[in-house]
Coordinates of C-alpha atoms and ligand atoms in Angstrom, one line a residue:
X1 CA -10.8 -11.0 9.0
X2 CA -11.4 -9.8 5.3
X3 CA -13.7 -11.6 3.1
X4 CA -11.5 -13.6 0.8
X5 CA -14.6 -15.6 -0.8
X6 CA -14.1 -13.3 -3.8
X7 CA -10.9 -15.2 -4.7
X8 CA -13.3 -18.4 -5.7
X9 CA -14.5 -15.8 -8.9
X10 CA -13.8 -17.9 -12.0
X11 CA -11.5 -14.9 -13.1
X12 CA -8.8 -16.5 -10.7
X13 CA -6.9 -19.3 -11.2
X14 CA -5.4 -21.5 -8.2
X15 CA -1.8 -20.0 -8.9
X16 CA -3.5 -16.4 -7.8
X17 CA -5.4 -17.9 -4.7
X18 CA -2.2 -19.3 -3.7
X19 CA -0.1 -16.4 -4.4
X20 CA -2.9 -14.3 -2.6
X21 CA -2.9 -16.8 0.5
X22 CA 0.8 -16.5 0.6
X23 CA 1.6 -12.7 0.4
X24 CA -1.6 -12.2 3.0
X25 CA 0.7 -14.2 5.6
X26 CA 3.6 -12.6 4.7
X27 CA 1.9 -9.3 5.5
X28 CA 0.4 -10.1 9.1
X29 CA 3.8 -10.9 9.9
X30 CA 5.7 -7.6 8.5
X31 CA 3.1 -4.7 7.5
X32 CA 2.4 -2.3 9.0
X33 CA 5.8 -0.4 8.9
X34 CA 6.7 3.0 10.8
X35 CA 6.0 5.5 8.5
X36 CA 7.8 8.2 10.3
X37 CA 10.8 8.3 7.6
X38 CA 9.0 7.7 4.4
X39 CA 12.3 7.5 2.1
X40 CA 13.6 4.9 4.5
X41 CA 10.4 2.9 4.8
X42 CA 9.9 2.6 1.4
X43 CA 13.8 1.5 0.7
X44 CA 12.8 -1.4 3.0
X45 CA 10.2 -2.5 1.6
X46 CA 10.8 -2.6 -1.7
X47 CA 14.3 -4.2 -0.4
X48 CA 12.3 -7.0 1.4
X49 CA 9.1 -7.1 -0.9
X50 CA 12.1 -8.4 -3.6
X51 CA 13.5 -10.7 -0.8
X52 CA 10.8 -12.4 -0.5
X53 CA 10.4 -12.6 -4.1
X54 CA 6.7 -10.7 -4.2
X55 CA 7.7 -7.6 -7.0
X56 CA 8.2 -10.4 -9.5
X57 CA 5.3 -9.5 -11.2
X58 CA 5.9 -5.9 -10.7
X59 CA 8.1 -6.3 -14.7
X60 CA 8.7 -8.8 -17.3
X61 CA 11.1 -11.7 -16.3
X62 CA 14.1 -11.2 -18.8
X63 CA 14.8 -15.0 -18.8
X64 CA 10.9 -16.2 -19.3
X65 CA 9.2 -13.4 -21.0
X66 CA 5.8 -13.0 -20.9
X67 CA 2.8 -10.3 -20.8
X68 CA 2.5 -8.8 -17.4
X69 CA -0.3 -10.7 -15.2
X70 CA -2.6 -8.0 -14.2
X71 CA -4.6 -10.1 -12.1
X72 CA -1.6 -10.8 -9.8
X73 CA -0.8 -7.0 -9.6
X74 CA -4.5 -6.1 -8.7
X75 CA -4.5 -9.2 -6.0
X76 CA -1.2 -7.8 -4.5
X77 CA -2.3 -4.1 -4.6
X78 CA -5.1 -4.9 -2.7
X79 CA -4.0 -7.3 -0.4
X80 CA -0.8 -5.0 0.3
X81 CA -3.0 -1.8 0.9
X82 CA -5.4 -3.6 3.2
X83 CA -2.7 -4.0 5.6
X84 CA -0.6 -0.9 4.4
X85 CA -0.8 1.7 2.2
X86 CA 3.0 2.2 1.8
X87 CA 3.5 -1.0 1.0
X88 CA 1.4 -0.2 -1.4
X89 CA 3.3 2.2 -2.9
X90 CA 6.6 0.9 -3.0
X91 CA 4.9 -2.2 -5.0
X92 CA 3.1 -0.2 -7.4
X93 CA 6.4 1.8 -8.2
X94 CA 8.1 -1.0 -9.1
X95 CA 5.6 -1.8 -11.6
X96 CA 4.6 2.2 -12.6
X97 CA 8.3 3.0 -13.0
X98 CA 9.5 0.5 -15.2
X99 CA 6.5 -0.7 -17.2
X100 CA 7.9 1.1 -20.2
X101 CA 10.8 -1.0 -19.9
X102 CA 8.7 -3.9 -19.4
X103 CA 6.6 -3.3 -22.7
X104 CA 8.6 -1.5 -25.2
X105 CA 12.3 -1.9 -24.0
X106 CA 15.4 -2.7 -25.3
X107 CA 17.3 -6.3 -24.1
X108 CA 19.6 -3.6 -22.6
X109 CA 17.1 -1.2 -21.0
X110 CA 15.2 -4.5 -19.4
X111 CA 18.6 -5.6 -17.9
X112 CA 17.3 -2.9 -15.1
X113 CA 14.2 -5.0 -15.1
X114 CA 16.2 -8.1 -12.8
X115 CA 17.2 -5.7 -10.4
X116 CA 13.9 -3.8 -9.9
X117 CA 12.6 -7.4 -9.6
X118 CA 14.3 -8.6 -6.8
X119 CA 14.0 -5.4 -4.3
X120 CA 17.8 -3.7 -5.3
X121 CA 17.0 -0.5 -7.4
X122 CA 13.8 1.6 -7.5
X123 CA 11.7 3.1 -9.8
X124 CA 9.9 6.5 -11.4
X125 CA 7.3 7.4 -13.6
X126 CA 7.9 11.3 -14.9
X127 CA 4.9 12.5 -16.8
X128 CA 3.2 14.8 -15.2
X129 CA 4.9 18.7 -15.5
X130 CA 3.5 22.2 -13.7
X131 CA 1.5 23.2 -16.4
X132 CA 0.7 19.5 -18.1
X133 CA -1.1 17.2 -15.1
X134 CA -4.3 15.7 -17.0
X135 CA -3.2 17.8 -20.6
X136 CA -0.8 15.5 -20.5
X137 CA 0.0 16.9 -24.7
X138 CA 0.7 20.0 -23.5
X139 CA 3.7 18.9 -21.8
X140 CA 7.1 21.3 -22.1
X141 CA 10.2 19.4 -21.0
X142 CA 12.1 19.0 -24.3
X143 CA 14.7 16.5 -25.3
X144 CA 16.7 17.7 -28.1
X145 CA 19.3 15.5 -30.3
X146 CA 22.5 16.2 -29.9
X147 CA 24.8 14.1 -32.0
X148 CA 24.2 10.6 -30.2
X149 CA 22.9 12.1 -27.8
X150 CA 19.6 13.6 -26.5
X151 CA 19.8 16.7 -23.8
X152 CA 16.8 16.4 -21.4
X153 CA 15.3 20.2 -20.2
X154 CA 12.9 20.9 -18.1
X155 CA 10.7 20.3 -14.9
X156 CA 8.7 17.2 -14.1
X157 CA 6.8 17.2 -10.7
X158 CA 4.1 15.0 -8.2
X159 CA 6.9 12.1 -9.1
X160 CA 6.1 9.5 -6.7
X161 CA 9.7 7.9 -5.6
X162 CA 11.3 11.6 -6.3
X163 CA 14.6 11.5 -4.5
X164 CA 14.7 7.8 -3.8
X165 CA 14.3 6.0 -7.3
X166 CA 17.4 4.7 -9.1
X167 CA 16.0 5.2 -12.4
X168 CA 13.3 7.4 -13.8
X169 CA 11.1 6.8 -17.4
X170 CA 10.8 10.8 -18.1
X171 CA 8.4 11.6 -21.4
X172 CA 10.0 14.9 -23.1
X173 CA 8.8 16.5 -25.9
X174 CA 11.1 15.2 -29.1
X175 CA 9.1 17.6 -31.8
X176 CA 8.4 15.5 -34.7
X177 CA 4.6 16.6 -34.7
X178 CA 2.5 18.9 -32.7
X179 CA 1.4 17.6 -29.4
X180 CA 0.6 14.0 -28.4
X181 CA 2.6 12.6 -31.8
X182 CA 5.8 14.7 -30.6
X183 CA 7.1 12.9 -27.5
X184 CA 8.9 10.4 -26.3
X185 CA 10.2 8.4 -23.4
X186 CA 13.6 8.0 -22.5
X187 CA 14.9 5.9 -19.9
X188 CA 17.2 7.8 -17.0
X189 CA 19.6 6.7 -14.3
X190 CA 19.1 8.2 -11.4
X191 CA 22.8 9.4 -10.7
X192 CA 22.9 11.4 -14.6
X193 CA 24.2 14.7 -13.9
X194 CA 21.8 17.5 -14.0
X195 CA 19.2 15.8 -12.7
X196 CA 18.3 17.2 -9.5
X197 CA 15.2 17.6 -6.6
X198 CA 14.1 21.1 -7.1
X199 CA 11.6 20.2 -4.3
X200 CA 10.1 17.5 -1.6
X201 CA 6.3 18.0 -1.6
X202 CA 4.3 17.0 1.6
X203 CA 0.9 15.8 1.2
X204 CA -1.6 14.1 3.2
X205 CA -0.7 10.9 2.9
X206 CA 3.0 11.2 2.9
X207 CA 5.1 9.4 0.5
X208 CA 8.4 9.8 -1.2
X209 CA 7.5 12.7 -3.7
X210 CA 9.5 15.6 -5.4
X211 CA 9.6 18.2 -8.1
X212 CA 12.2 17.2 -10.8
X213 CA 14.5 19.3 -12.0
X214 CA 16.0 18.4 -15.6
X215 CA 18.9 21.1 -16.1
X216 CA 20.6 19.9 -19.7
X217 CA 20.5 16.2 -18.8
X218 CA 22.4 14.4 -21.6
X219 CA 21.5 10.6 -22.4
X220 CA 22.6 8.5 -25.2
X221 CA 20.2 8.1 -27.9
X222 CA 20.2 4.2 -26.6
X223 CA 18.1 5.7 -23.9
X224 CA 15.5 6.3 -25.6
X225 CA 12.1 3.6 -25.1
X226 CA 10.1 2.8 -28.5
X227 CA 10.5 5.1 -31.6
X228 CA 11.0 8.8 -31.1
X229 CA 7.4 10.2 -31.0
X230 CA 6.3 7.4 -29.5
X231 CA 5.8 8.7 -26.1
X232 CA 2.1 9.6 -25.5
X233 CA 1.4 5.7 -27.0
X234 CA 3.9 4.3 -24.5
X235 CA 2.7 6.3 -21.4
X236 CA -1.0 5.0 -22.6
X237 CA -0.3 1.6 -22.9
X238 CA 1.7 1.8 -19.7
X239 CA -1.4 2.9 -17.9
X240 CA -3.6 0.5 -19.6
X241 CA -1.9 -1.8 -17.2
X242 CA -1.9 -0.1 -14.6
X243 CA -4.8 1.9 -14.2
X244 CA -7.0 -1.2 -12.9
X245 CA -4.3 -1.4 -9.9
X246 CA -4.8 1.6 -8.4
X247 CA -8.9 0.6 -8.2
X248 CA -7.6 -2.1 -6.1
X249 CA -5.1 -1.1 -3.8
X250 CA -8.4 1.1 -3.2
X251 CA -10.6 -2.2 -3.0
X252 CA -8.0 -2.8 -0.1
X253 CA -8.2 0.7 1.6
X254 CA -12.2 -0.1 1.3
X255 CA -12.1 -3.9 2.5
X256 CA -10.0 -2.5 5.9
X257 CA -11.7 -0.2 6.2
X258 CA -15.2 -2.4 6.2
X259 CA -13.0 -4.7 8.6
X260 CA -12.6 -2.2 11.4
X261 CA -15.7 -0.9 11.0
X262 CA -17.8 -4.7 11.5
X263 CA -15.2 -5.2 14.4
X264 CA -16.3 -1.4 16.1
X265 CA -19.9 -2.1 15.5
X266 CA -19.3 -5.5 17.2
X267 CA -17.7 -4.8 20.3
X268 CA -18.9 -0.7 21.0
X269 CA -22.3 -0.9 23.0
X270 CA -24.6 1.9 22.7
X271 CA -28.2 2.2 24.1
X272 CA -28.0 -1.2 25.6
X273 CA -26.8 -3.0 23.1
X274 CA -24.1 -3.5 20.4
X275 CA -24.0 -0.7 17.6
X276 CA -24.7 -3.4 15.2
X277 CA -28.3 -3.2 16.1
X278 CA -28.8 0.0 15.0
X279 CA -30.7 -0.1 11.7
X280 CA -29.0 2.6 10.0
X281 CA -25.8 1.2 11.3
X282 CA -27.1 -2.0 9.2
X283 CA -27.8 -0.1 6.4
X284 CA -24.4 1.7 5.9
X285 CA -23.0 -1.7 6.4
X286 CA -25.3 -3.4 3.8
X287 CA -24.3 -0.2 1.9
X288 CA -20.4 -0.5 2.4
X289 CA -20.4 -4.5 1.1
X290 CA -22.2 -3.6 -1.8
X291 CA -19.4 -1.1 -3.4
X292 CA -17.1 -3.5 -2.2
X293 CA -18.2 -5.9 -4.3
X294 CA -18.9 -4.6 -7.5
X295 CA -15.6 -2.4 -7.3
X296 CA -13.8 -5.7 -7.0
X297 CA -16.0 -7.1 -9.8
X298 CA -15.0 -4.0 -12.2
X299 CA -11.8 -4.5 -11.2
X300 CA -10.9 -8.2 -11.9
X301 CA -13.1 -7.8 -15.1
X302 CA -10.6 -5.2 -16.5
X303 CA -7.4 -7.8 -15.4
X304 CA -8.6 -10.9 -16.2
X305 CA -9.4 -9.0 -19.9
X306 CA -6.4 -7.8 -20.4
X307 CA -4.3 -11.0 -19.3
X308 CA -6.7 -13.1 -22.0
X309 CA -5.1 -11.0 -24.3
X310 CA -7.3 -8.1 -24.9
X311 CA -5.2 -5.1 -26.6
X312 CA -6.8 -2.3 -24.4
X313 CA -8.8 -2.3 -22.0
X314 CA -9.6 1.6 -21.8
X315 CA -13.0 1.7 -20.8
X316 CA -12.9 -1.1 -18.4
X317 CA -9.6 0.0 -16.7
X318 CA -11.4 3.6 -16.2
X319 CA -14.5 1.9 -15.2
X320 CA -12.8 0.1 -12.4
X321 CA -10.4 3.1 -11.3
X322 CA -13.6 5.0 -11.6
X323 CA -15.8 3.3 -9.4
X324 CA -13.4 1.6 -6.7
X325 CA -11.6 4.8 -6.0
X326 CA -14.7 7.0 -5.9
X327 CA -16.5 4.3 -3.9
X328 CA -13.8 3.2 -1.5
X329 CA -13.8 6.9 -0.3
X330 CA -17.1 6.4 0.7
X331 CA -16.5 3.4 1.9
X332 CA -14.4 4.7 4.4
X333 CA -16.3 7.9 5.4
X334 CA -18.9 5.6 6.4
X335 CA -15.9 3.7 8.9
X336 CA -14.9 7.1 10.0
X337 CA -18.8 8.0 10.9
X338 CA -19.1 4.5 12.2
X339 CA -15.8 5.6 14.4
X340 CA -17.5 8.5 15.8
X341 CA -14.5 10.7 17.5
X342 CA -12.0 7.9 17.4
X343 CA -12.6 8.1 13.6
X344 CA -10.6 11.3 13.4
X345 CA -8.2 10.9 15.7
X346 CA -4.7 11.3 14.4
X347 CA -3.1 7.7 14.0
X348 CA -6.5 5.7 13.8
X349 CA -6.1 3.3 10.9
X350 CA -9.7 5.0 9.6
X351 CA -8.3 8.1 9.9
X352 CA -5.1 7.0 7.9
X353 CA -7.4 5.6 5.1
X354 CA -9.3 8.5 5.1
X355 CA -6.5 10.3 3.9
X356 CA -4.5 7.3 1.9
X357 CA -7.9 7.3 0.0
X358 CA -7.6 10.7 -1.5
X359 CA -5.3 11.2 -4.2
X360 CA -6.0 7.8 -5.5
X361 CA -8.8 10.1 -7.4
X362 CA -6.5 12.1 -8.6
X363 CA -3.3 10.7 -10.1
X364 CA -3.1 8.3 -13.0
X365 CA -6.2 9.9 -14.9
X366 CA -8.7 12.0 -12.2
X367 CA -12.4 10.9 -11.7
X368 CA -13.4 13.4 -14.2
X369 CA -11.4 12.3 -16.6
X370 CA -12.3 8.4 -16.5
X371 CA -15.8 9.6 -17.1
X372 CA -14.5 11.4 -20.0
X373 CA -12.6 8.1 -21.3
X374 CA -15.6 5.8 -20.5
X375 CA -18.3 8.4 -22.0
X376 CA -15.9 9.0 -25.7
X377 CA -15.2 4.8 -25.4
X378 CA -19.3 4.2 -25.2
X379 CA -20.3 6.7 -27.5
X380 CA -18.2 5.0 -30.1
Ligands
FAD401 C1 0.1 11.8 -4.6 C2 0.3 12.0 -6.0 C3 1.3 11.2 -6.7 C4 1.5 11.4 -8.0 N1 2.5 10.6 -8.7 C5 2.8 10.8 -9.9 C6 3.9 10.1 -10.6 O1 4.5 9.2 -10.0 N2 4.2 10.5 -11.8 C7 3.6 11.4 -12.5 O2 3.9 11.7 -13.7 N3 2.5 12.1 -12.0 C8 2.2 11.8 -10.7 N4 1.1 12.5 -10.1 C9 0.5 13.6 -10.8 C10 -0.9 13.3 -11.2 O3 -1.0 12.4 -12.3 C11 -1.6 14.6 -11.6 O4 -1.8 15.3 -10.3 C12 -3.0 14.4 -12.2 O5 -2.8 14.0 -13.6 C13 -3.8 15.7 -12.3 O6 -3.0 16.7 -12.8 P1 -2.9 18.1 -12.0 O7 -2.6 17.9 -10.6 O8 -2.0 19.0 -12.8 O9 -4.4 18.7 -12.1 P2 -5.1 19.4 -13.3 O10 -4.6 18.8 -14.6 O11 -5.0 20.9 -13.2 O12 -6.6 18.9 -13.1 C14 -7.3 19.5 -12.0 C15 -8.7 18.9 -12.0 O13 -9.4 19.2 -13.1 C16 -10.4 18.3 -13.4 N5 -10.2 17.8 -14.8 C17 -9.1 17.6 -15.5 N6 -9.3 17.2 -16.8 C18 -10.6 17.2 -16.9 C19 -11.5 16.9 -18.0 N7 -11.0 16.5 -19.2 N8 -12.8 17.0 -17.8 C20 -13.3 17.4 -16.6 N9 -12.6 17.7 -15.5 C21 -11.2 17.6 -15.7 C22 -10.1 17.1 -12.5 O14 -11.0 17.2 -11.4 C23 -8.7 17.3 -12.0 O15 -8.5 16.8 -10.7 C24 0.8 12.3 -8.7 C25 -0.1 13.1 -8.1 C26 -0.4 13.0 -6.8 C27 -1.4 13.8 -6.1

């Protein structure tokens, strides 16, 4: 059983415990899900995530707006991932994918918003290009007016929900200044013509992931999210929301993986007695709890600033992202050790986190780059 004595932290209120408490049950009864048909999986999910109402927070509520509660989307991200990391996924995609629409859209653009809400369309984020991952300036797709419209050109790839998303927020570059100050986001439907999969990359963890293909995609200038130029701002602010989720759907991977790993040393006996005994066994334990902790500490310190009404939080969401992803991958290597052989055998649930873990450190701003962030944001 998890430790859930972090929920008393005076960053939560008793709306969060409850929701926590209530999505927790939800998932002992559904998660995990067969992963052997990704695309399908996720459908379903995000189909009966909606159903029972828990992507609500995912985008704002067209009828009751408000700020997005980042606390909630770090409590579900981490409760979700504990007990699966597609589940995972499909929430966070919900959130990713339309949080331009959520912050800087139109009345018409967030009409999309009810339906991503309740489980019955899905959602993109299309940043990241061949040559532009973390230069994220350097980026080539172009969108060039046309009359009232724009015409979208170019590739877009690593886009999680690739294939499967109904609509896609793509950043192309508009040209009214050099670099960062000439793009902008645009909101696209899914069935547009000339957007196409080029390709369906694999990876370790598999998920729903493709390489874009934008061949003269025209949109009406209505499509466009913010002010033209306004793109890099947009996809910043975007992932000043979101950045502080992916630390804690790692906090989950970590907290499983802690789980497993008390149960194993519980119950596996080993020179007479249980494996818990061991000192050093204690000590990767002690270890283990530790990161656990203050990961989830950075984590909820980031949310809980941002939803009292902080205007960024860059250095604290890259502090959290930082140190929960970094640390839950240790985290789990200890498990795996902790496993011995059953650790890496296909289909363990360490082995699984051992590779969900790993591109967490990678997408939505590398390691590197968060020390980057955090070391320009204290040099100040
Ligand atoms: C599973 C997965 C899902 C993804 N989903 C999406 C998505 O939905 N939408 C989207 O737009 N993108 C997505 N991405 C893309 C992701 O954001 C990029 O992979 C990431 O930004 C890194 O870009 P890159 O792969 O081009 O690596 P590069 O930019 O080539 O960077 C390689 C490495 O260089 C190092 N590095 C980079 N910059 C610095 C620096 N300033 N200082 C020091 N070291 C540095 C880091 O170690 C980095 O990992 C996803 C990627 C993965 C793996």
């Amino acid at each position: 059983m998890a430790d859930r004595s972090f929920l008393d932290w005076p960053f939560f209120e008793q709306r969060h415990r409850d929701w926590a408490d209530r999505l927790d049950t939800w998932c002992a009864k559904n998660l995990p899900v067969d992963h052997s048909d990704v695309d399908a999986a996720c459908r379903d999910l995000v189909a009966r995530l909606g159903e029972a109402g828990f992507l609500k927070p995912t985008a704002v509520d067209t009828a009751n707006p408000g700020p997005l509660d980042v606390r909630t989307l770090c409590l579900t991200r981490e409760t979700l991932a504990r007990h699966d990391g597609l589940a995972d996924f499909a929430f966070a995609m919900q959130g990713l994918g339309t949080g331009a629409i959520s912050l800087f859209g139109t009345p018409e653009q967030q009409q999309w918003l009810d339906r991503t809400r309740a489980g019955k369309a899905l959602s993109a984020f299309a940043l990241s290009e061949p040559r532009s991952g973390s230069d994220v300036a350097n980026m080539d797709m172009a969108a060039t007016r046309d009359g009232g419209d724009y015409v979208l050109s170019g590739e877009k790839t690593w886009i999680s929900n690739g294939g499967i998303a109904d609509l896609y927020t793509v950043f192309a570059r508009t040209g009214e200044a050099p670099g960062a100050r000439g793009i902008s986001a645009f909101l696209v439907p899914a069935d547009t013509p000339g957007l196409e999969v080029a390709e369906r990359l694999d990876v370790i963890a598999p998920h729903p992931l493709a390489r874009l293909a934008f061949n003269d995609v025209r949109v009406p200038a209505s499509a466009m999210i913010g002010k033209p130029g306004d793109g890099f701002k947009i996809a910043m602010s975007v992932l000043d929301v979101f950045r502080s989720t992916v630390g804690a759907a790692a906090l989950g991977f970590a907290r499983r993986a802690l789980d497993e790993t008390l149960d194993r040393a519980g119950s596996r006996e080993l020179f007479g007695a249980p494996l818990f005994d061991l000192q050093m066994v204690q000590g990767h334990i002690a270890e283990m709890a530790l990161d656990i902790d203050a990961a989830a500490l950075l984590i909820y310190r980031a949310a809980w600033t941002k939803d009292m009404g902080a205007p960024r939080v860059t250095r604290e969401a890259a502090m959290a992202k930082l140190f929960a992803t970094d640390r839950a991958q240790e985290v789990i290597d200890k498990a795996v050790q902790i496993h011995g052989g059953d650790g890496v055998r296909r289909g363990h649930i360490v082995e699984s986190l051992y590779r969900e873990i790993r591109a967490l450190r990678i997408y939505e701003g590398a390691s590197d780059v968060q020390k980057v962030v955090i070391a320009r944001q204290t040099m100040k």
